[in-house]
Amino acid sequence: MDKKLLRKELLAVRQEIAATRPEAAKELAWNIVGWLEANPQFSSVGLYYPIQSEPDLMEALGAWQSEKPGRMLALPVVMKGKMGYYQWTPGVEMVESGFHIMVPKEKIPVVPQVLLAPCIGFSDIGCRLGSGAGWFDRTLPTIKPAPVTVAVSYEACNATGRLEAEPHDILLQWIATERDVRPAAKL
């Protein structure tokens, strides 16, 4: 398995879906909202600021957050070589980070109960193909208590049979696509 080649191929698939089927991102986002509504024990969610044709979840999750007091959203921010999650609400003042990603200007730390991880590709067992920087795999073990993890991708980016977990990979527990939100298969 050549991850670099697979990443390039699946990124092209994701870009094509984003360009030709913008409704797929909305379907995906509302599937996540439905899953959160079915799991009311979760009140804090770490999401991401979408870049490079990643599905945009911010509007749907902003609506979820505003429906009930006590719900909280957070975005990842890299500071001093570490990634943490900081409170975000629609309309909050944002600034550009060193990675050209928008982040909340005011840094209010949040420990998310659920982490939504954007994926270029994924497998049915919850293996995640990300951008290759490793931030998620290095950060996840530092979050206490450990959050529930959700791979976020388009169904066409399912690389089961082509993507294998490496020793440093952390398998995600759930998979969210425009089709549904489902538990990752057990090994």
Tab-separated table of N, CA and C in Angstrom, residues 9-28 48 50-56 119-120 153-157 178:
chain	number	residue	atom	x	y	z
A	9	GLU	N	-4.996	9.993	-4.945
A	9	GLU	CA	-6.177	9.480	-5.662
A	9	GLU	C	-7.478	9.866	-4.942
A	10	LEU	N	-7.515	9.641	-3.618
A	10	LEU	CA	-8.747	9.914	-2.874
A	10	LEU	C	-8.995	11.410	-2.692
A	11	LEU	N	-7.941	12.198	-2.647
A	11	LEU	CA	-8.120	13.647	-2.592
A	11	LEU	C	-8.794	14.138	-3.879
A	12	ALA	N	-8.421	13.548	-5.020
A	12	ALA	CA	-9.065	13.904	-6.292
A	12	ALA	C	-10.546	13.502	-6.267
A	13	VAL	N	-10.863	12.353	-5.673
A	13	VAL	CA	-12.253	11.921	-5.549
A	13	VAL	C	-13.019	12.919	-4.685
A	14	ARG	N	-12.436	13.289	-3.541
A	14	ARG	CA	-13.099	14.236	-2.635
A	14	ARG	C	-13.321	15.584	-3.316
A	15	GLN	N	-12.330	16.049	-4.053
A	15	GLN	CA	-12.461	17.327	-4.752
A	15	GLN	C	-13.563	17.266	-5.810
A	16	GLU	N	-13.680	16.135	-6.491
A	16	GLU	CA	-14.721	15.958	-7.506
A	16	GLU	C	-16.103	15.988	-6.860
A	17	ILE	N	-16.261	15.306	-5.734
A	17	ILE	CA	-17.550	15.302	-5.037
A	17	ILE	C	-17.890	16.711	-4.565
A	18	ALA	N	-16.927	17.402	-3.990
A	18	ALA	CA	-17.167	18.768	-3.509
A	18	ALA	C	-17.585	19.690	-4.659
A	19	ALA	N	-16.999	19.482	-5.833
A	19	ALA	CA	-17.298	20.350	-6.976
A	19	ALA	C	-18.621	20.001	-7.658
A	20	THR	N	-18.969	18.723	-7.692
A	20	THR	CA	-20.136	18.314	-8.477
A	20	THR	C	-21.355	17.942	-7.633
A	21	ARG	N	-21.149	17.661	-6.343
A	21	ARG	CA	-22.258	17.267	-5.478
A	21	ARG	C	-22.179	17.985	-4.136
A	22	PRO	N	-22.322	19.309	-4.119
A	22	PRO	CA	-22.210	20.037	-2.859
A	22	PRO	C	-23.238	19.594	-1.822
A	23	GLU	N	-24.344	19.022	-2.268
A	23	GLU	CA	-25.360	18.534	-1.329
A	23	GLU	C	-24.838	17.372	-0.486
A	24	ALA	N	-23.811	16.666	-0.955
A	24	ALA	CA	-23.258	15.534	-0.190
A	24	ALA	C	-22.695	16.005	1.150
A	25	ALA	N	-22.043	17.153	1.176
A	25	ALA	CA	-21.501	17.683	2.437
A	25	ALA	C	-22.627	18.034	3.398
A	26	LYS	N	-23.706	18.596	2.884
A	26	LYS	CA	-24.858	18.934	3.738
A	26	LYS	C	-25.501	17.662	4.296
A	27	GLU	N	-25.656	16.646	3.455
A	27	GLU	CA	-26.218	15.370	3.912
A	27	GLU	C	-25.349	14.776	5.012
A	28	LEU	N	-24.044	14.804	4.801
A	28	LEU	CA	-23.102	14.284	5.790
A	28	LEU	C	-23.241	15.047	7.109
A	48	TYR	N	-13.747	20.691	12.874
A	48	TYR	CA	-12.581	21.226	12.172
A	48	TYR	C	-13.044	22.349	11.257
A	50	PRO	N	-13.041	23.600	7.686
A	50	PRO	CA	-12.812	22.863	6.442
A	50	PRO	C	-11.826	23.547	5.505
A	51	ILE	N	-10.890	22.744	5.024
A	51	ILE	CA	-9.919	23.191	4.022
A	51	ILE	C	-9.826	22.104	2.950
A	52	GLN	N	-9.291	22.423	1.822
A	52	GLN	CA	-9.006	21.467	0.749
A	52	GLN	C	-10.171	20.522	0.474
A	53	SER	N	-11.324	21.016	0.256
A	53	SER	CA	-12.537	20.273	-0.115
A	53	SER	C	-13.061	19.343	0.981
A	54	GLU	N	-12.649	19.569	2.236
A	54	GLU	CA	-13.217	18.794	3.345
A	54	GLU	C	-14.692	19.155	3.499
A	55	PRO	N	-15.533	18.179	3.855
A	55	PRO	CA	-16.950	18.501	4.068
A	55	PRO	C	-17.113	19.563	5.156
A	56	ASP	N	-17.926	20.568	4.864
A	56	ASP	CA	-18.149	21.671	5.803
A	56	ASP	C	-19.301	21.304	6.736
A	119	CYS	N	-11.236	13.074	6.995
A	119	CYS	CA	-10.416	12.021	6.381
A	119	CYS	C	-10.376	12.212	4.874
A	120	ILE	N	-9.228	11.966	4.312
A	120	ILE	CA	-9.134	11.876	2.857
A	120	ILE	C	-9.678	10.513	2.441
A	153	SER	N	-15.945	11.598	6.169
A	153	SER	CA	-15.492	11.483	4.784
A	153	SER	C	-16.686	11.213	3.879
A	154	TYR	N	-16.436	11.181	2.599
A	154	TYR	CA	-17.464	10.789	1.639
A	154	TYR	C	-17.400	9.282	1.431
A	155	GLU	N	-18.548	8.686	1.169
A	155	GLU	CA	-18.621	7.232	0.990
A	155	GLU	C	-17.677	6.755	-0.115
A	156	ALA	N	-17.504	7.531	-1.158
A	156	ALA	CA	-16.636	7.148	-2.272
A	156	ALA	C	-15.160	7.074	-1.870
A	157	CYS	N	-14.827	7.582	-0.694
A	157	CYS	CA	-13.442	7.561	-0.214
A	157	CYS	C	-13.179	6.382	0.727
A	178	GLU	N	-22.052	10.753	3.844
A	178	GLU	CA	-23.341	11.260	3.398
A	178	GLU	C	-24.402	10.156	3.413
